[in-house]
Amino acid sequence: MKWIREYTRKREEGKGYHVRRTVYANDAQRNARTAYPSNYVRTTRYSLLTFIPLNLWEQLHRLANVFFVVVMVLSLTPLSPVGAAPQIMAVSCIMGFQMLKDLYEDWKRYRSDKEINARPAWVLRE
């Protein structure tokens, strides 16, 4: 007699729909034919290619950063009584430190993911 265990798992992409999985006990051949995704954990936000564009996009959603960028752009016009160099330095420092902080946090997430994915797991075999 074969036991069938069905369970539903919410997808990691956050789409809100469910994927139905069927696991057949004592039937390794039938289970081998199914192509379920791995249990690999990835909580990092960025990759090497997406770090700078995504981080700038996130930073420009903060009102304070938008204010500093607007002030910097206005200081580049000839009507500005203040030089552009101090404004450019201020924006560069604020956004640069924020980028370094985000990079460090993402690196810590990467290390944690690597540690979790390297943990041994029990696999039920025949």
Tab-separated table of N, CA and C in Angstrom:
chain	number	residue	atom	x	y	z
A	1	MET	N	0.843	-1.183	0.000
A	1	MET	CA	0.000	0.000	0.000
A	1	MET	C	0.891	1.252	0.000
A	2	LYS	N	0.592	2.148	-0.892
A	2	LYS	CA	1.397	3.363	-1.005
A	2	LYS	C	0.694	4.510	-0.298
A	3	TRP	N	1.498	5.204	0.443
A	3	TRP	CA	0.965	6.353	1.164
A	3	TRP	C	1.280	7.603	0.356
A	4	ILE	N	0.322	8.444	0.262
A	4	ILE	CA	0.511	9.688	-0.481
A	4	ILE	C	0.405	10.849	0.500
A	5	ARG	N	1.423	11.646	0.488
A	5	ARG	CA	1.388	12.832	1.339
A	5	ARG	C	1.398	14.056	0.433
A	6	GLU	N	0.394	14.868	0.560
A	6	GLU	CA	0.308	16.093	-0.221
A	6	GLU	C	0.451	17.280	0.712
A	7	TYR	N	1.158	18.216	0.265
A	7	TYR	CA	1.240	19.446	1.031
A	7	TYR	C	1.367	20.625	0.082
A	8	THR	N	1.039	21.751	0.594
A	8	THR	CA	1.045	22.951	-0.212
A	8	THR	C	2.088	23.900	0.352
A	9	ARG	N	2.828	24.488	-0.528
A	9	ARG	CA	3.886	25.404	-0.127
A	9	ARG	C	3.709	26.726	-0.864
A	10	LYS	N	3.769	27.789	-0.138
A	10	LYS	CA	3.671	29.099	-0.768
A	10	LYS	C	4.979	29.405	-1.490
A	11	ARG	N	4.893	29.929	-2.664
A	11	ARG	CA	6.095	30.196	-3.451
A	11	ARG	C	6.896	31.339	-2.870
A	12	GLU	N	8.196	31.261	-3.018
A	12	GLU	CA	9.084	32.270	-2.467
A	12	GLU	C	8.981	33.603	-3.211
A	13	GLU	N	8.511	33.567	-4.430
A	13	GLU	CA	8.448	34.805	-5.199
A	13	GLU	C	7.396	35.763	-4.660
A	14	GLY	N	6.528	35.296	-3.764
A	14	GLY	CA	5.537	36.174	-3.169
A	14	GLY	C	4.373	36.477	-4.084
A	15	LYS	N	4.098	35.621	-5.046
A	15	LYS	CA	3.001	35.867	-5.966
A	15	LYS	C	1.643	35.598	-5.320
A	16	GLY	N	1.635	34.841	-4.236
A	16	GLY	CA	0.397	34.594	-3.541
A	16	GLY	C	-0.323	33.333	-3.987
A	17	TYR	N	0.200	32.614	-4.949
A	17	TYR	CA	-0.448	31.371	-5.350
A	17	TYR	C	0.364	30.191	-4.834
A	18	HIS	N	-0.230	29.033	-4.847
A	18	HIS	CA	0.377	27.861	-4.233
A	18	HIS	C	0.739	26.821	-5.283
A	19	VAL	N	1.754	26.056	-4.968
A	19	VAL	CA	2.176	24.940	-5.804
A	19	VAL	C	1.873	23.666	-5.039
A	20	ARG	N	1.224	22.737	-5.667
A	20	ARG	CA	0.872	21.481	-5.028
A	20	ARG	C	1.958	20.455	-5.317
A	21	ARG	N	2.462	19.812	-4.271
A	21	ARG	CA	3.490	18.785	-4.407
A	21	ARG	C	2.923	17.469	-3.902
A	22	THR	N	3.248	16.429	-4.597
A	22	THR	CA	2.854	15.093	-4.166
A	22	THR	C	4.112	14.263	-4.001
A	23	VAL	N	4.287	13.698	-2.823
A	23	VAL	CA	5.433	12.853	-2.533
A	23	VAL	C	4.895	11.449	-2.286
A	24	TYR	N	5.449	10.474	-2.991
A	24	TYR	CA	4.990	9.091	-2.886
A	24	TYR	C	5.953	8.306	-1.999
A	25	ALA	N	5.434	7.751	-0.931
A	25	ALA	CA	6.259	6.954	-0.026
A	25	ALA	C	6.546	5.596	-0.662
A	26	ASN	N	7.762	5.120	-0.492
A	26	ASN	CA	8.209	3.822	-0.997
A	26	ASN	C	8.135	3.706	-2.516
A	27	ASP	N	8.299	4.786	-3.214
A	27	ASP	CA	8.293	4.746	-4.678
A	27	ASP	C	9.341	5.736	-5.192
A	28	ALA	N	10.611	5.341	-5.130
A	28	ALA	CA	11.715	6.226	-5.492
A	28	ALA	C	11.705	6.594	-6.970
A	29	GLN	N	11.310	5.658	-7.840
A	29	GLN	CA	11.304	5.947	-9.275
A	29	GLN	C	10.285	7.036	-9.608
A	30	ARG	N	9.135	6.955	-9.014
A	30	ARG	CA	8.101	7.944	-9.295
A	30	ARG	C	8.499	9.319	-8.744
A	31	ASN	N	9.123	9.337	-7.572
A	31	ASN	CA	9.565	10.602	-6.996
A	31	ASN	C	10.723	11.205	-7.791
A	32	ALA	N	11.560	10.356	-8.392
A	32	ALA	CA	12.703	10.852	-9.175
A	32	ALA	C	12.247	11.564	-10.440
A	33	ARG	N	11.083	11.217	-10.951
A	33	ARG	CA	10.577	11.845	-12.183
A	33	ARG	C	10.086	13.264	-11.947
A	34	THR	N	9.746	13.587	-10.727
A	34	THR	CA	9.267	14.943	-10.440
A	34	THR	C	10.443	15.887	-10.339
A	35	ALA	N	10.273	17.087	-10.794
A	35	ALA	CA	11.360	18.073	-10.797
A	35	ALA	C	11.011	19.226	-9.862
A	36	TYR	N	11.073	18.950	-8.575
A	36	TYR	CA	10.807	20.004	-7.607
A	36	TYR	C	12.027	20.891	-7.463
A	37	PRO	N	11.820	22.156	-7.148
A	37	PRO	CA	12.978	23.037	-6.947
A	37	PRO	C	13.743	22.637	-5.694
A	38	SER	N	14.979	23.078	-5.633
A	38	SER	CA	15.819	22.727	-4.483
A	38	SER	C	15.395	23.544	-3.258
A	39	ASN	N	15.961	23.215	-2.137
A	39	ASN	CA	15.688	23.937	-0.895
A	39	ASN	C	16.755	24.991	-0.628
A	40	TYR	N	17.416	25.448	-1.652
A	40	TYR	CA	18.463	26.453	-1.541
A	40	TYR	C	17.865	27.749	-0.995
A	41	VAL	N	18.540	28.344	-0.006
A	41	VAL	CA	18.063	29.571	0.628
A	41	VAL	C	18.890	30.738	0.118
A	42	ARG	N	18.207	31.789	-0.322
A	42	ARG	CA	18.889	33.000	-0.776
A	42	ARG	C	18.115	34.208	-0.259
A	43	THR	N	18.718	34.924	0.691
A	43	THR	CA	18.056	36.103	1.251
A	43	THR	C	18.767	37.399	0.877
A	44	THR	N	19.818	37.319	0.065
A	44	THR	CA	20.536	38.530	-0.316
A	44	THR	C	19.680	39.357	-1.267
A	45	ARG	N	19.875	40.641	-1.206
A	45	ARG	CA	19.118	41.557	-2.066
A	45	ARG	C	19.766	41.748	-3.431
A	46	TYR	N	21.091	41.791	-3.426
A	46	TYR	CA	21.814	42.211	-4.622
A	46	TYR	C	22.702	41.104	-5.171
A	47	SER	N	23.086	41.267	-6.439
A	47	SER	CA	24.157	40.473	-7.030
A	47	SER	C	25.249	41.465	-7.427
A	48	LEU	N	26.334	40.967	-7.993
A	48	LEU	CA	27.410	41.882	-8.386
A	48	LEU	C	26.964	42.878	-9.453
A	49	LEU	N	26.094	42.441	-10.343
A	49	LEU	CA	25.639	43.321	-11.429
A	49	LEU	C	24.550	44.296	-11.005
A	50	THR	N	23.765	43.922	-10.014
A	50	THR	CA	22.612	44.748	-9.664
A	50	THR	C	22.833	45.623	-8.446
A	51	PHE	N	23.998	45.547	-7.806
A	51	PHE	CA	24.181	46.289	-6.556
A	51	PHE	C	24.038	47.795	-6.749
A	52	ILE	N	24.817	48.371	-7.646
A	52	ILE	CA	24.810	49.834	-7.787
A	52	ILE	C	23.460	50.361	-8.285
A	53	PRO	N	22.869	49.814	-9.365
A	53	PRO	CA	21.588	50.373	-9.797
A	53	PRO	C	20.459	50.188	-8.772
A	54	LEU	N	20.360	49.015	-8.167
A	54	LEU	CA	19.288	48.797	-7.196
A	54	LEU	C	19.487	49.625	-5.936
A	55	ASN	N	20.726	49.760	-5.504
A	55	ASN	CA	20.977	50.535	-4.300
A	55	ASN	C	20.681	52.012	-4.535
A	56	LEU	N	21.077	52.541	-5.686
A	56	LEU	CA	20.740	53.941	-5.985
A	56	LEU	C	19.229	54.132	-6.090
A	57	TRP	N	18.551	53.170	-6.686
A	57	TRP	CA	17.094	53.237	-6.801
A	57	TRP	C	16.448	53.276	-5.411
A	58	GLU	N	16.930	52.437	-4.505
A	58	GLU	CA	16.386	52.418	-3.145
A	58	GLU	C	16.713	53.700	-2.399
A	59	GLN	N	17.918	54.214	-2.592
A	59	GLN	CA	18.292	55.436	-1.887
A	59	GLN	C	17.499	56.646	-2.369
A	60	LEU	N	17.174	56.672	-3.644
A	60	LEU	CA	16.420	57.811	-4.161
A	60	LEU	C	14.932	57.732	-3.819
A	61	HIS	N	14.528	56.698	-3.125
A	61	HIS	CA	13.158	56.641	-2.611
A	61	HIS	C	13.061	57.273	-1.222
A	62	ARG	N	14.187	57.683	-0.669
A	62	ARG	CA	14.195	58.386	0.612
A	62	ARG	C	14.147	59.882	0.335
A	63	LEU	N	13.224	60.549	0.990
A	63	LEU	CA	12.998	61.966	0.739
A	63	LEU	C	14.230	62.815	1.038
A	64	ALA	N	14.955	62.489	2.086
A	64	ALA	CA	16.147	63.268	2.442
A	64	ALA	C	17.205	63.180	1.344
A	65	ASN	N	17.399	61.994	0.771
A	65	ASN	CA	18.383	61.854	-0.304
A	65	ASN	C	17.960	62.615	-1.551
A	66	VAL	N	16.666	62.604	-1.855
A	66	VAL	CA	16.167	63.366	-3.009
A	66	VAL	C	16.420	64.861	-2.781
A	67	PHE	N	16.197	65.322	-1.543
A	67	PHE	CA	16.440	66.733	-1.217
A	67	PHE	C	17.900	67.099	-1.474
A	68	PHE	N	18.835	66.264	-1.005
A	68	PHE	CA	20.256	66.559	-1.198
A	68	PHE	C	20.648	66.530	-2.672
A	69	VAL	N	20.073	65.642	-3.438
A	69	VAL	CA	20.369	65.594	-4.878
A	69	VAL	C	19.831	66.846	-5.572
A	70	VAL	N	18.630	67.278	-5.204
A	70	VAL	CA	18.052	68.492	-5.810
A	70	VAL	C	18.907	69.707	-5.452
A	71	VAL	N	19.334	69.818	-4.210
A	71	VAL	CA	20.201	70.933	-3.798
A	71	VAL	C	21.520	70.886	-4.564
A	72	MET	N	22.063	69.681	-4.773
A	72	MET	CA	23.310	69.554	-5.518
A	72	MET	C	23.120	70.017	-6.962
A	73	VAL	N	22.019	69.601	-7.584
A	73	VAL	CA	21.768	70.000	-8.971
A	73	VAL	C	21.582	71.516	-9.062
A	74	LEU	N	20.879	72.104	-8.106
A	74	LEU	CA	20.701	73.563	-8.114
A	74	LEU	C	22.022	74.294	-7.895
A	75	SER	N	22.940	73.699	-7.128
A	75	SER	CA	24.234	74.352	-6.903
A	75	SER	C	25.119	74.308	-8.149
A	76	LEU	N	24.770	73.438	-9.108
A	76	LEU	CA	25.543	73.385	-10.357
A	76	LEU	C	25.172	74.507	-11.323
A	77	THR	N	24.064	75.186	-11.088
A	77	THR	CA	23.639	76.269	-11.982
A	77	THR	C	24.462	77.521	-11.679
A	78	PRO	N	24.576	78.409	-12.657
A	78	PRO	CA	25.370	79.629	-12.430
A	78	PRO	C	24.695	80.597	-11.453
A	79	LEU	N	23.423	80.430	-11.158
A	79	LEU	CA	22.722	81.327	-10.245
A	79	LEU	C	22.995	81.011	-8.777
A	80	SER	N	23.619	79.916	-8.501
A	80	SER	CA	23.853	79.479	-7.120
A	80	SER	C	24.979	80.293	-6.485
A	81	PRO	N	24.749	80.826	-5.271
A	81	PRO	CA	25.814	81.574	-4.597
A	81	PRO	C	26.849	80.646	-3.943
A	82	VAL	N	26.516	79.375	-3.842
A	82	VAL	CA	27.407	78.404	-3.193
A	82	VAL	C	28.084	77.572	-4.276
A	83	GLY	N	29.311	77.202	-4.043
A	83	GLY	CA	30.028	76.364	-4.993
A	83	GLY	C	29.448	74.956	-5.036
A	84	ALA	N	29.689	74.257	-6.120
A	84	ALA	CA	29.133	72.923	-6.311
A	84	ALA	C	29.925	71.858	-5.560
A	85	ALA	N	31.203	72.103	-5.314
A	85	ALA	CA	32.048	71.081	-4.698
A	85	ALA	C	31.552	70.630	-3.321
A	86	PRO	N	31.180	71.548	-2.411
A	86	PRO	CA	30.699	71.078	-1.108
A	86	PRO	C	29.402	70.257	-1.209
A	87	GLN	N	28.543	70.631	-2.126
A	87	GLN	CA	27.282	69.897	-2.293
A	87	GLN	C	27.533	68.500	-2.865
A	88	ILE	N	28.430	68.425	-3.841
A	88	ILE	CA	28.764	67.122	-4.426
A	88	ILE	C	29.412	66.227	-3.374
A	89	MET	N	30.286	66.800	-2.553
A	89	MET	CA	30.920	66.026	-1.480
A	89	MET	C	29.891	65.525	-0.474
A	90	ALA	N	28.932	66.364	-0.121
A	90	ALA	CA	27.911	65.973	0.858
A	90	ALA	C	27.066	64.816	0.326
A	91	VAL	N	26.601	64.942	-0.909
A	91	VAL	CA	25.776	63.875	-1.501
A	91	VAL	C	26.594	62.599	-1.656
A	92	SER	N	27.839	62.729	-2.087
A	92	SER	CA	28.695	61.551	-2.260
A	92	SER	C	28.935	60.846	-0.933
A	93	CYS	N	29.191	61.605	0.119
A	93	CYS	CA	29.431	61.001	1.434
A	93	CYS	C	28.168	60.321	1.967
A	94	ILE	N	27.044	61.000	1.897
A	94	ILE	CA	25.798	60.434	2.425
A	94	ILE	C	25.438	59.147	1.689
A	95	MET	N	25.430	59.208	0.372
A	95	MET	CA	25.035	58.035	-0.403
A	95	MET	C	26.124	56.962	-0.384
A	96	GLY	N	27.378	57.349	-0.326
A	96	GLY	CA	28.468	56.380	-0.276
A	96	GLY	C	28.469	55.582	1.022
A	97	PHE	N	28.271	56.267	2.156
A	97	PHE	CA	28.218	55.556	3.431
A	97	PHE	C	27.015	54.623	3.489
A	98	GLN	N	25.898	55.073	2.942
A	98	GLN	CA	24.712	54.216	2.904
A	98	GLN	C	24.968	52.981	2.031
A	99	MET	N	25.650	53.166	0.907
A	99	MET	CA	25.998	52.032	0.041
A	99	MET	C	26.908	51.046	0.759
A	100	LEU	N	27.907	51.560	1.470
A	100	LEU	CA	28.811	50.676	2.207
A	100	LEU	C	28.068	49.899	3.293
A	101	LYS	N	27.134	50.559	3.969
A	101	LYS	CA	26.349	49.883	5.000
A	101	LYS	C	25.495	48.784	4.381
A	102	ASP	N	24.835	49.086	3.259
A	102	ASP	CA	24.003	48.088	2.576
A	102	ASP	C	24.847	46.931	2.045
A	103	LEU	N	26.033	47.239	1.544
A	103	LEU	CA	26.929	46.196	1.053
A	103	LEU	C	27.360	45.266	2.192
A	104	TYR	N	27.689	45.840	3.335
A	104	TYR	CA	28.091	45.033	4.495
A	104	TYR	C	26.935	44.146	4.975
A	105	GLU	N	25.729	44.712	5.050
A	105	GLU	CA	24.566	43.926	5.479
A	105	GLU	C	24.274	42.790	4.497
A	106	ASP	N	24.391	43.061	3.208
A	106	ASP	CA	24.134	42.031	2.210
A	106	ASP	C	25.212	40.944	2.251
A	107	TRP	N	26.446	41.332	2.523
A	107	TRP	CA	27.525	40.352	2.649
A	107	TRP	C	27.273	39.443	3.850
A	108	LYS	N	26.776	40.022	4.965
A	108	LYS	CA	26.445	39.201	6.127
A	108	LYS	C	25.308	38.240	5.804
A	109	ARG	N	24.307	38.677	5.033
A	109	ARG	CA	23.228	37.786	4.606
A	109	ARG	C	23.779	36.654	3.743
A	110	TYR	N	24.703	36.977	2.841
A	110	TYR	CA	25.310	35.973	1.971
A	110	TYR	C	26.043	34.914	2.793
A	111	ARG	N	26.823	35.356	3.778
A	111	ARG	CA	27.541	34.404	4.633
A	111	ARG	C	26.577	33.527	5.411
A	112	SER	N	25.506	34.103	5.925
A	112	SER	CA	24.507	33.336	6.663
A	112	SER	C	23.827	32.316	5.752
A	113	ASP	N	23.477	32.722	4.522
A	113	ASP	CA	22.869	31.800	3.560
A	113	ASP	C	23.811	30.648	3.238
A	114	LYS	N	25.087	30.974	3.063
A	114	LYS	CA	26.075	29.944	2.737
A	114	LYS	C	26.193	28.935	3.871
A	115	GLU	N	26.167	29.426	5.106
A	115	GLU	CA	26.245	28.539	6.265
A	115	GLU	C	24.998	27.647	6.365
A	116	ILE	N	23.835	28.216	6.147
A	116	ILE	CA	22.588	27.447	6.237
A	116	ILE	C	22.511	26.410	5.121
A	117	ASN	N	22.919	26.772	3.913
A	117	ASN	CA	22.853	25.835	2.794
A	117	ASN	C	23.882	24.715	2.909
A	118	ALA	N	24.913	24.910	3.727
A	118	ALA	CA	25.933	23.878	3.894
A	118	ALA	C	25.605	22.901	5.020
A	119	ARG	N	24.532	23.147	5.733
A	119	ARG	CA	24.170	22.251	6.838
A	119	ARG	C	23.782	20.876	6.305
A	120	PRO	N	24.157	19.846	7.038
A	120	PRO	CA	23.747	18.505	6.611
A	120	PRO	C	22.251	18.306	6.853
A	121	ALA	N	21.654	17.483	6.030
A	121	ALA	CA	20.221	17.197	6.148
A	121	ALA	C	19.992	15.697	6.046
A	122	TRP	N	18.976	15.235	6.722
A	122	TRP	CA	18.599	13.824	6.657
A	122	TRP	C	17.699	13.635	5.457
A	123	VAL	N	18.019	12.632	4.651
A	123	VAL	CA	17.216	12.293	3.471
A	123	VAL	C	16.728	10.861	3.642
A	124	LEU	N	15.437	10.690	3.523
A	124	LEU	CA	14.855	9.356	3.663
A	124	LEU	C	15.005	8.610	2.356
A	125	ARG	N	15.729	7.507	2.386
A	125	ARG	CA	15.944	6.664	1.209
A	125	ARG	C	15.410	5.274	1.501
A	126	GLU	N	15.268	4.496	0.453
A	126	GLU	CA	14.800	3.114	0.629
A	126	GLU	C	15.846	2.265	1.289
